[in-house]
Coordinates of C-alpha atoms in Angstrom, one line a residue:
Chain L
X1 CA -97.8 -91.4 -10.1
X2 CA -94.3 -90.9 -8.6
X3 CA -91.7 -91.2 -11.2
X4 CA -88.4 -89.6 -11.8
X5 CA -88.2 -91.5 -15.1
X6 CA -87.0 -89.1 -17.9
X7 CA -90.1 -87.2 -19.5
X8 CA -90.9 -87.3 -23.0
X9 CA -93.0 -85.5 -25.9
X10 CA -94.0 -86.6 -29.2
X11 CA -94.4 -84.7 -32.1
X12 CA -96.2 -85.7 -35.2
X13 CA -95.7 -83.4 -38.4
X14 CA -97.8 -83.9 -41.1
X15 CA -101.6 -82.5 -42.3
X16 CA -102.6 -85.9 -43.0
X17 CA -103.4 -86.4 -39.6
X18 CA -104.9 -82.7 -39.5
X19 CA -107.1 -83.5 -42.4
X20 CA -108.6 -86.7 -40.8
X21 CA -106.7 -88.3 -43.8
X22 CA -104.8 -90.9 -41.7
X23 CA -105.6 -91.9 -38.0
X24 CA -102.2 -91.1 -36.1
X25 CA -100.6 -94.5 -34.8
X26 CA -97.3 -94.1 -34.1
X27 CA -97.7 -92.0 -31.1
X28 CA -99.8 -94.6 -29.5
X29 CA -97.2 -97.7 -30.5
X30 CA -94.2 -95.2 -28.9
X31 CA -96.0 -94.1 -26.2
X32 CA -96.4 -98.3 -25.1
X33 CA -92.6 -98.6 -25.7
X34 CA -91.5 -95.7 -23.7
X35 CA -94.0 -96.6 -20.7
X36 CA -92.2 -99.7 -21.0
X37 CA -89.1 -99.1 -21.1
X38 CA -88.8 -96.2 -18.4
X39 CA -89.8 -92.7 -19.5
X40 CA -92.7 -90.5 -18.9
X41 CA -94.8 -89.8 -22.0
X42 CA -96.2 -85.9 -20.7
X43 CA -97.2 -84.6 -24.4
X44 CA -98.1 -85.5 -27.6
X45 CA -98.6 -82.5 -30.5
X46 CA -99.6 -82.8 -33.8
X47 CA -98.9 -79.6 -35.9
X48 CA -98.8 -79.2 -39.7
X49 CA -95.9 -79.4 -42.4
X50 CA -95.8 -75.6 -41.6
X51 CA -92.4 -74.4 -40.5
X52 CA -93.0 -71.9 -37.6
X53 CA -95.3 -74.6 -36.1
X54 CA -92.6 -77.0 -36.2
X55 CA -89.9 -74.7 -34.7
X56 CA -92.3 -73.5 -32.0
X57 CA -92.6 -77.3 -30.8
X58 CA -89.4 -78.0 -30.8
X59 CA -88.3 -75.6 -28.8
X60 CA -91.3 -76.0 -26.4
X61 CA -90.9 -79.8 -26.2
X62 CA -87.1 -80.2 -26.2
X63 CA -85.6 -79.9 -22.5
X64 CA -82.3 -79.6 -24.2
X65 CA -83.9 -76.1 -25.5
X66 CA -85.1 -75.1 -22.6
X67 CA -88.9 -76.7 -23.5
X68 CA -91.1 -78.4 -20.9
X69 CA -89.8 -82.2 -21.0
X70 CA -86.5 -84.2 -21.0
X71 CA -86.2 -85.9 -24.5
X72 CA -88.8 -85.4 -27.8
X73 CA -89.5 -88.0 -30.3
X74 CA -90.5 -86.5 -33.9
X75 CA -92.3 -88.7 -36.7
X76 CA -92.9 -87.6 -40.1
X77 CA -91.9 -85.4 -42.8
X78 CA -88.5 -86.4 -43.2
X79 CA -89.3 -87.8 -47.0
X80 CA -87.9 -86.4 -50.5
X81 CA -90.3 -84.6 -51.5
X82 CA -91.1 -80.5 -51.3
X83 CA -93.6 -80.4 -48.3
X84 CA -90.9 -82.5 -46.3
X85 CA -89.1 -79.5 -44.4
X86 CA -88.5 -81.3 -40.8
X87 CA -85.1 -81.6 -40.9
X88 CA -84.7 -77.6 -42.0
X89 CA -87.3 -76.7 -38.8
X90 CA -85.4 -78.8 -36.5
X91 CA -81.9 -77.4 -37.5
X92 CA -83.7 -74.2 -36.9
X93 CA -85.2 -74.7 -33.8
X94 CA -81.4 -76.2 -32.9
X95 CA -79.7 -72.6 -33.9
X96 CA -78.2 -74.8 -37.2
X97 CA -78.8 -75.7 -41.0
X98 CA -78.8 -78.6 -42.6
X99 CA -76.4 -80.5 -44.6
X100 CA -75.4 -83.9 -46.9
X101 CA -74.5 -86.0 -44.5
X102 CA -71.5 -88.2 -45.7
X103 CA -72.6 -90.7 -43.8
X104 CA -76.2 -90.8 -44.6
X105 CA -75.2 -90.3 -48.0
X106 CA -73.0 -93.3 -48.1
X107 CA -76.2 -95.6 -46.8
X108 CA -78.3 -94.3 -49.8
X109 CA -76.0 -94.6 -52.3
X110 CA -75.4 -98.1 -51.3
X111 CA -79.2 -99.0 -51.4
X112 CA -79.5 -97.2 -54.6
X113 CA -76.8 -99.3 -55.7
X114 CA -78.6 -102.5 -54.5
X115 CA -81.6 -101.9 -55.9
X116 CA -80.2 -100.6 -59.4
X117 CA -81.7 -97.1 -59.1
X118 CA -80.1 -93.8 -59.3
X119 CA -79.2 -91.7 -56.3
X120 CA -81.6 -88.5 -57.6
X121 CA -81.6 -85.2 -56.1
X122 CA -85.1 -85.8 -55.0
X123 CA -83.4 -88.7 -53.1
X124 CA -80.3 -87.0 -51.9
X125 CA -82.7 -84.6 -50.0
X126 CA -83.0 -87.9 -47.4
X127 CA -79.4 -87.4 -46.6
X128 CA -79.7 -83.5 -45.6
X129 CA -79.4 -83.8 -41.8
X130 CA -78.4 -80.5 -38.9
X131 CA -74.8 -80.0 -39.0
X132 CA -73.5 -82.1 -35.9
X133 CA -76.4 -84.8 -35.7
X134 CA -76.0 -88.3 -35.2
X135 CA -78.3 -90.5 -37.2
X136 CA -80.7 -93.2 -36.6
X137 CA -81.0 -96.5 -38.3
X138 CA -83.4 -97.5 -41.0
X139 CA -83.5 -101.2 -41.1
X140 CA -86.7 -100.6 -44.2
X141 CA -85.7 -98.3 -46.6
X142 CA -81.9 -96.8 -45.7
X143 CA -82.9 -93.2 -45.3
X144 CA -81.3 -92.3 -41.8
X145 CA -83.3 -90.2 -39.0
X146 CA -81.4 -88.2 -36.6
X147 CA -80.9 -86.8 -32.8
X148 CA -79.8 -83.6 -32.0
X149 CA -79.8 -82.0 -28.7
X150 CA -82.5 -84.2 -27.6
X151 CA -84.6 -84.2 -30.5
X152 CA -85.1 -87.6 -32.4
X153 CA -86.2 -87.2 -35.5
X154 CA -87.9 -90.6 -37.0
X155 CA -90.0 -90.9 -40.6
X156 CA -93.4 -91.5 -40.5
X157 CA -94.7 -94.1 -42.7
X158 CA -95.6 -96.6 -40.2
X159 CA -93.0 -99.7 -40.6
X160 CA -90.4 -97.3 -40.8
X161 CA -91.0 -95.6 -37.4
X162 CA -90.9 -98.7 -35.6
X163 CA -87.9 -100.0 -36.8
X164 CA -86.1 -96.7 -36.3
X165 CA -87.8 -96.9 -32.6
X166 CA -86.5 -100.4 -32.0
X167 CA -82.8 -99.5 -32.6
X168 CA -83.0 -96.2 -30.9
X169 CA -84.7 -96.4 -28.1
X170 CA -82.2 -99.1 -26.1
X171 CA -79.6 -96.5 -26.6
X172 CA -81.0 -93.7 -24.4
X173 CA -80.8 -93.4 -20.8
X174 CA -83.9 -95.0 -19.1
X175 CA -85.8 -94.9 -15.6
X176 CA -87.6 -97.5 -14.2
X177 CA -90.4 -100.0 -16.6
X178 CA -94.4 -98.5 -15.5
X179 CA -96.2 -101.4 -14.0
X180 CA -100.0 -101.7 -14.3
X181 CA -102.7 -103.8 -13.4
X182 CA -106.2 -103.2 -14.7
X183 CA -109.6 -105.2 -13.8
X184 CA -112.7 -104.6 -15.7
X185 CA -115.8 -103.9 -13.2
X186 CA -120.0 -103.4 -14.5
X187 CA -120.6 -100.8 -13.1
X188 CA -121.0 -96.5 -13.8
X189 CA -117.8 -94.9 -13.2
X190 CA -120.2 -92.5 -10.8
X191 CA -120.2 -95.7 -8.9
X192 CA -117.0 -96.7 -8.4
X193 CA -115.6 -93.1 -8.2
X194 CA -115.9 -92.9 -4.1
X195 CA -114.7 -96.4 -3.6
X196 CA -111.6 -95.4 -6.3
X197 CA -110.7 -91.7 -4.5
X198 CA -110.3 -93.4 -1.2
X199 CA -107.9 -96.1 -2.6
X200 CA -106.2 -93.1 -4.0
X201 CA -105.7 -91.2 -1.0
X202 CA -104.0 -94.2 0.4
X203 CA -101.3 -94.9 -2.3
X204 CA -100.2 -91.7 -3.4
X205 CA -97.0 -93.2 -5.4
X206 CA -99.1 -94.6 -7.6
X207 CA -101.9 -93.5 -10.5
X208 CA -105.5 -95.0 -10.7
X209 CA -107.8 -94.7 -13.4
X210 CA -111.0 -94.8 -14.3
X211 CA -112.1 -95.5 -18.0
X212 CA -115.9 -95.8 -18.8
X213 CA -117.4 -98.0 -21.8
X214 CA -121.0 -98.8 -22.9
X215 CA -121.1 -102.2 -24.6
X216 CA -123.7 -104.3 -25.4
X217 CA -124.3 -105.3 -21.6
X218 CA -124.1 -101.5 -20.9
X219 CA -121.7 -99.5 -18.7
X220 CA -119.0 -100.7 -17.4
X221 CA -115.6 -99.4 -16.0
X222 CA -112.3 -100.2 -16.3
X223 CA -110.1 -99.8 -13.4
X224 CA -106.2 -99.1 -13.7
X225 CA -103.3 -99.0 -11.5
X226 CA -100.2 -97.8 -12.5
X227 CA -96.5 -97.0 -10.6
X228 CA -92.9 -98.2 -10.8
X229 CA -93.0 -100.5 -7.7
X230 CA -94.9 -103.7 -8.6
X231 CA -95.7 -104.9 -5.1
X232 CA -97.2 -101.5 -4.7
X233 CA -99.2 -101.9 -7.7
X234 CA -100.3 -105.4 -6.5
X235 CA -101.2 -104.4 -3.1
X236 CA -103.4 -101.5 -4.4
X237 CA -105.6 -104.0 -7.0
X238 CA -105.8 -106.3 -3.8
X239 CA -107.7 -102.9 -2.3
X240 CA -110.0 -102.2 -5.0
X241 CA -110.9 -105.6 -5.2
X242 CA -111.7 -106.2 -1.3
X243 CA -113.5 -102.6 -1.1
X244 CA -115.7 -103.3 -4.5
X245 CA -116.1 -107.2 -3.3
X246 CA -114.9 -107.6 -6.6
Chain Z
X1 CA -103.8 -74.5 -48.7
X2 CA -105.6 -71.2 -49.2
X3 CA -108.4 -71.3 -46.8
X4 CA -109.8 -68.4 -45.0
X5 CA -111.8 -70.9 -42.8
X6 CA -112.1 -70.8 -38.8
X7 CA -108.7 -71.9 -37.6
X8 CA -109.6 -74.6 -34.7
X9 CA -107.4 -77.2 -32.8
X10 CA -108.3 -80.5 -30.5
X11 CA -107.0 -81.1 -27.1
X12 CA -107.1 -84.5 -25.6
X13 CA -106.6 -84.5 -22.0
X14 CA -106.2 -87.7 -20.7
X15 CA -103.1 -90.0 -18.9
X16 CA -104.9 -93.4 -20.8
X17 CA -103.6 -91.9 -24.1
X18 CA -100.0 -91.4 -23.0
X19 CA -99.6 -94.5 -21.2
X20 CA -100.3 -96.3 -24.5
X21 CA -103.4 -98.0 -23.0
X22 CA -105.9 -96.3 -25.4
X23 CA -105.0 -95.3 -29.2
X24 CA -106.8 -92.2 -29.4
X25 CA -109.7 -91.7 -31.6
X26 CA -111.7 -88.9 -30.8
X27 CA -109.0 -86.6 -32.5
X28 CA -109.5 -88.5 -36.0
X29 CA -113.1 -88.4 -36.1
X30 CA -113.3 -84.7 -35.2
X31 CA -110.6 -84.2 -37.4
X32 CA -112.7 -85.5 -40.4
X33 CA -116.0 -84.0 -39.2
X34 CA -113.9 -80.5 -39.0
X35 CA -112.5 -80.6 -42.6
X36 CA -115.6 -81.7 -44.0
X37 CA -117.9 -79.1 -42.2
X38 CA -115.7 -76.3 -43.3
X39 CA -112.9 -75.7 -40.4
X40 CA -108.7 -75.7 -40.6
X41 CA -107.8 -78.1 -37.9
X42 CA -104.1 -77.0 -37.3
X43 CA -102.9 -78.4 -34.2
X44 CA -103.6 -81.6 -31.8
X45 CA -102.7 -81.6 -27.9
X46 CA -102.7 -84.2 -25.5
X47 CA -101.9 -84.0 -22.4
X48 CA -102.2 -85.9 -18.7
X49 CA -104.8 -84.9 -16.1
X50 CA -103.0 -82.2 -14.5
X51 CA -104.2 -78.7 -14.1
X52 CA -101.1 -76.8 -15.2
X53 CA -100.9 -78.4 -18.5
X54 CA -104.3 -78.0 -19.2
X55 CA -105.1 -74.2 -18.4
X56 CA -101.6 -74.0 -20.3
X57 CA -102.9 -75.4 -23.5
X58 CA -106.3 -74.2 -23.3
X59 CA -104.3 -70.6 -23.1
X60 CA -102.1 -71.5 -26.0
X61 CA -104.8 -73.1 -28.3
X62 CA -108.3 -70.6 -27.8
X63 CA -108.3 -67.5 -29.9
X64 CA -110.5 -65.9 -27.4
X65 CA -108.1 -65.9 -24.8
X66 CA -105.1 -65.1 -27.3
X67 CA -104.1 -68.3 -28.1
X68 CA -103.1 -69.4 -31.7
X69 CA -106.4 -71.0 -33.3
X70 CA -110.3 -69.6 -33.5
X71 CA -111.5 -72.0 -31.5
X72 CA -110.6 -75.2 -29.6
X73 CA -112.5 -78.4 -28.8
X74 CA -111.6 -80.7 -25.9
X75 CA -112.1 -84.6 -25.3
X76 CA -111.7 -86.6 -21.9
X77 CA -111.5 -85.2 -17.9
X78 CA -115.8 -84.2 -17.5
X79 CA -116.6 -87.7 -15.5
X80 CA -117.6 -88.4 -12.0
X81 CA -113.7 -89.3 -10.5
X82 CA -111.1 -87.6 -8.8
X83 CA -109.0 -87.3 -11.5
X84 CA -111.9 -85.6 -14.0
X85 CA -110.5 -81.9 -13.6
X86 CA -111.0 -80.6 -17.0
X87 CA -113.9 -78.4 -15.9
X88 CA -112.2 -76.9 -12.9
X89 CA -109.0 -76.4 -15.4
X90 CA -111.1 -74.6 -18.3
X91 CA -112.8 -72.5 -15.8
X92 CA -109.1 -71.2 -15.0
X93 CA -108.1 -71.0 -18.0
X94 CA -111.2 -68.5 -19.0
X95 CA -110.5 -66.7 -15.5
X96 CA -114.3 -68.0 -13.8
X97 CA -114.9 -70.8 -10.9
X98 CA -117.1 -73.8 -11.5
X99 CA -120.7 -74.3 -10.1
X100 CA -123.2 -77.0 -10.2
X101 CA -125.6 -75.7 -13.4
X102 CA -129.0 -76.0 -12.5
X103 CA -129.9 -76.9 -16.5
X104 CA -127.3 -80.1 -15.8
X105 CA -128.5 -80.8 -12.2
X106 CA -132.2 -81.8 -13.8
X107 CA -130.8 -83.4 -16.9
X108 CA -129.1 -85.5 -14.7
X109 CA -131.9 -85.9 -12.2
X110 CA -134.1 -87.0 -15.0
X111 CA -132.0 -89.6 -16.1
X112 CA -131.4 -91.1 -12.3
X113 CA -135.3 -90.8 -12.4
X114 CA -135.9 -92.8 -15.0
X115 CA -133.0 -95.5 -14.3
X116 CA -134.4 -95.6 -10.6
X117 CA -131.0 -94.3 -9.5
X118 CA -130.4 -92.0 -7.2
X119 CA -128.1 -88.3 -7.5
X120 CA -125.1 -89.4 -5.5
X121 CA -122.4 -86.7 -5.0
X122 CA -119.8 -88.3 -7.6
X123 CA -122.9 -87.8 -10.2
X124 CA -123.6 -84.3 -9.5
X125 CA -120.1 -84.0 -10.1
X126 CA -121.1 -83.8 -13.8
X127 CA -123.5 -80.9 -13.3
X128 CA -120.4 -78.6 -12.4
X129 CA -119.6 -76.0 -15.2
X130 CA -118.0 -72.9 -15.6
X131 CA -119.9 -70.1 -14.7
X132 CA -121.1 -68.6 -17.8
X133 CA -120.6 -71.6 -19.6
X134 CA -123.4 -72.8 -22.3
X135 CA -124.4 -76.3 -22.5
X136 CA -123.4 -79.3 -24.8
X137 CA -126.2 -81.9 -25.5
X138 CA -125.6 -85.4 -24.3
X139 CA -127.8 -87.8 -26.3
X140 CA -125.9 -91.1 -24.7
X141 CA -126.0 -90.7 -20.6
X142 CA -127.4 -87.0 -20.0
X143 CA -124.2 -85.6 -18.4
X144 CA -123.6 -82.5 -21.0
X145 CA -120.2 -80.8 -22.1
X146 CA -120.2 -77.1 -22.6
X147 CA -118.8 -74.4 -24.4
X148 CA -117.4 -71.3 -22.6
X149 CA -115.4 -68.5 -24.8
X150 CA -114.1 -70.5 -28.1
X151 CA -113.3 -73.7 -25.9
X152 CA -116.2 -76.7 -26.3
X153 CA -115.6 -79.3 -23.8
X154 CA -116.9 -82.7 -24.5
X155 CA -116.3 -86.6 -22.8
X156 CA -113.5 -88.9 -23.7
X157 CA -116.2 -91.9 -23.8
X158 CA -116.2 -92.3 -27.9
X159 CA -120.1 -92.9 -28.5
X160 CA -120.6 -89.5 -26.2
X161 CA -118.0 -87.4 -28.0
X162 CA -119.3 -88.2 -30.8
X163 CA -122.8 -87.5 -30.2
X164 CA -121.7 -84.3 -28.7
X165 CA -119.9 -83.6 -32.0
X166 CA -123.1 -83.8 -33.7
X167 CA -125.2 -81.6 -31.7
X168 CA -122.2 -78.9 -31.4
X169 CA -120.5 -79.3 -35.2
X170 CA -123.9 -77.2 -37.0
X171 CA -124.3 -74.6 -35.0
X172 CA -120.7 -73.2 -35.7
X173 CA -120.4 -70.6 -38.0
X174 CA -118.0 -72.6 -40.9
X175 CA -116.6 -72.1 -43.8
X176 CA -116.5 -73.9 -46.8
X177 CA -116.1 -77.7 -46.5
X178 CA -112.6 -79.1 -48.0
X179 CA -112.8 -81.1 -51.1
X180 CA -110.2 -83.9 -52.1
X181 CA -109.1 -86.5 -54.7
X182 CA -106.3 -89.0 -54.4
X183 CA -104.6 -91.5 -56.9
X184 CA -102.5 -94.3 -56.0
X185 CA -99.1 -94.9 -57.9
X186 CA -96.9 -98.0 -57.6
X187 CA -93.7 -95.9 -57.4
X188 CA -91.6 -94.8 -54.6
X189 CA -92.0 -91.1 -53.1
X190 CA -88.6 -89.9 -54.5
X191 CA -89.5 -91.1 -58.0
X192 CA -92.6 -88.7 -58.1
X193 CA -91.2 -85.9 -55.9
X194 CA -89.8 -84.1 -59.0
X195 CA -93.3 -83.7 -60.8
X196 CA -95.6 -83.1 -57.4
X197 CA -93.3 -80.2 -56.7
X198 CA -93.8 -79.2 -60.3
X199 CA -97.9 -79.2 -60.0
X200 CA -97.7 -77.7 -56.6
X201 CA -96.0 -74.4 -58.1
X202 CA -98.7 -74.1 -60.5
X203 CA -101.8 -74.8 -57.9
X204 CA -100.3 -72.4 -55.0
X205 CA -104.5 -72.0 -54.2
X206 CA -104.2 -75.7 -53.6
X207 CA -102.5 -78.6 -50.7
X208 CA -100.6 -81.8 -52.6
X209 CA -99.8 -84.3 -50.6
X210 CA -97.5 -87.7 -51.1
X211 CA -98.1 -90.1 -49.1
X212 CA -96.0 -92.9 -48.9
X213 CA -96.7 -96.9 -48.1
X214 CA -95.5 -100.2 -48.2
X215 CA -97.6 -103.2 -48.8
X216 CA -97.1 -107.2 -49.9
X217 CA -96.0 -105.3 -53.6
X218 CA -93.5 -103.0 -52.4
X219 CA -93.3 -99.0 -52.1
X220 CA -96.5 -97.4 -53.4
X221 CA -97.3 -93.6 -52.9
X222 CA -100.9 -92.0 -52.5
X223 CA -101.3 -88.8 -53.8
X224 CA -103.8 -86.0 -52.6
X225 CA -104.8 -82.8 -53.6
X226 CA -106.9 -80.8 -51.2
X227 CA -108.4 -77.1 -51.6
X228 CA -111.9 -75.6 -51.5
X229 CA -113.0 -75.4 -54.6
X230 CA -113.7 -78.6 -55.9
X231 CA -112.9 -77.6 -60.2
X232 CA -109.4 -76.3 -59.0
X233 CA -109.1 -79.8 -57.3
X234 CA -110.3 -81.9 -60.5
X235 CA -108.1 -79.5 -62.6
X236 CA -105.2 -80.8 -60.4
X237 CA -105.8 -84.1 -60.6
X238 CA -106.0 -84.3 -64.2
X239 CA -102.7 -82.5 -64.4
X240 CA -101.1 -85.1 -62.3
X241 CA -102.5 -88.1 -64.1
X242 CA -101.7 -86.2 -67.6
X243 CA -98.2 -85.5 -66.6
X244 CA -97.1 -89.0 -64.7
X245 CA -98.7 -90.9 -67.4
X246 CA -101.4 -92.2 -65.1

């Protein structure tokens, strides 16, 4: 697909999606949002609450690092406890340390305050943020993520994420919303794949994909057209569906 | 975690994923099978169809080619399309060309035998391995994966990764399977932080997790202890319980 949307990377940190623990999820629910809203999701990692790896994949994701794509969203290990050491591999990977942010200390105080709790160490470690990072928003629990560079760094427990994704994401420079059409045909992908590489010869701004399934009916094939230029898109199912007498 | 293990990592190769379309599963049930079996998953790729990104990854992540893991399984990009170029990709990667194999040729001549279909082209497609490559069983629809160096290559299609995660699993040489317990407490992270920490010092043989959620009765936390040797993991879990009151 042509696109010179911004290009994106996700990185999940945590061994409970190593150790089969958890099936990942927020990847998938940003990766519908960004496609939405006008970047280009190129790579998704998922490495371990292990410093180096975390440093590595910042600095290969982050464009603003010299790493492969434009922007890189981060969920996980940003919590109180001792295996929670994202924000000191970021810093890190940013040539900084971390610090109490006033700021961020301000919003947990104020929820601690709220919810007649004390404002622990333990929970103090939730304001520790890069020197010179802007935070993001929690609308659940008040413990802030952060940008820096172009690193956004989100928390991973699920509701969390989302509403930190929902208040950042508007704020960041977007390209143009991915349109796509998809019709469902039964038939083996072997047997639409010659019908499907001709289409694609003749629309090279856009993407087509294949996407087998067995069901109880057997195979079929799911067909997928994706670009930025919805008439295009539209014009290209009208193709497949003349060429497959669909 | 002290684990001397096989080190291994998953690479999903497929644009579906990362256009949000499909919320990957292939990763989490290998990722499960892995930790069971007796392997350290450390690190999960995915990346679009594009022939760069995957030679770079399979470089990066396959300890027989100097990458950073023993060995590296794949999912997605072996079908009968245009845009199915993981074998062509690996190949490069291990510094060898594809060819049709003549084992995969009659496995998939059989099975066009007995559906009364015929060998088309796009079909034969799927015969076309790295040379040197070994074979991955395909109990579902014939067309087989393979293994060449440490890099096993299976489909995307769930019910056929999985299958060919059953044939490929046993006969890798694995370590010892990883044991774990968890316990569920109704308190926040922060408010168990200080004791995990605590444990953790005293178990450094051992992984302990918090896991964090939020249901219809507020904040809740799961906590996990992982390790190899099952004892050390009991002895852990009674020390928790013991010291939190549990």
């Amino acid at each position: 697909m042509q696109s010179d949307n911004p290009t994106a990377a996700i990185l999940v940190i945590g061994d409970e999606i190593l150790s089969g623990r958890t099936r990942e999820g927020n990847a998938h629910h940003l990766a519908q949002v960004l496609n939405a809203t006008g970047f280009d999701l190129r790579e998704i990692r998922v490495v371990s609450d292990d410093q180096d790896q975390i440093v590595a994949a910042v600095r290969a994701l982050d464009g603003s690092l010299g790493g492969a794509w434009d922007l890189l969203f981060t969920s996980g290990g940003i919590g109180p406890t001792h295996d929670d050491i994202t924000a000191d591999a970021v810093a890190l990977a940013h040539g900084t340390t971390v610090e109490v942010n006033d700021e961020a200390r301000a919003l947990l105080q104020d929820r601690c305050d709220r919810m007649g709790t004390e404002l622990t160490p333990n929970r103090l470690r939730m304001a520790r943020v890069p020197v010179g990072a802007r935070l993001i928003q929690n609308a659940v629990s008040a413990a802030p993520g952060f940008s820096i560079g172009n690193t956004h760094v989100m928390a991973g427990v699920p509701e969390v994420f989302r509403g930190m994704v929902d208040w950042l994401i508007p704020q960041l420079a977007a390209g143009r919303p991915v349109q796509s059409q998809s019709v469902e045909v039964r038939r083996g992908e072997s047997d639409v794949a010659e019908d499907l590489k001709a289409i694609a010869g003749e629309y090279p701004d856009l993407s087509l994909g294949s996407y087998p399934f067995n069901d109880a009916d057997g195979w079929g094939t799911n067909l997928v057209v994706r670009g930025l230029d919805a008439e295009r898109v539209s014009e290209a199912m009208a193709a497949i569906k003349q060429r497959m007498a669909l």
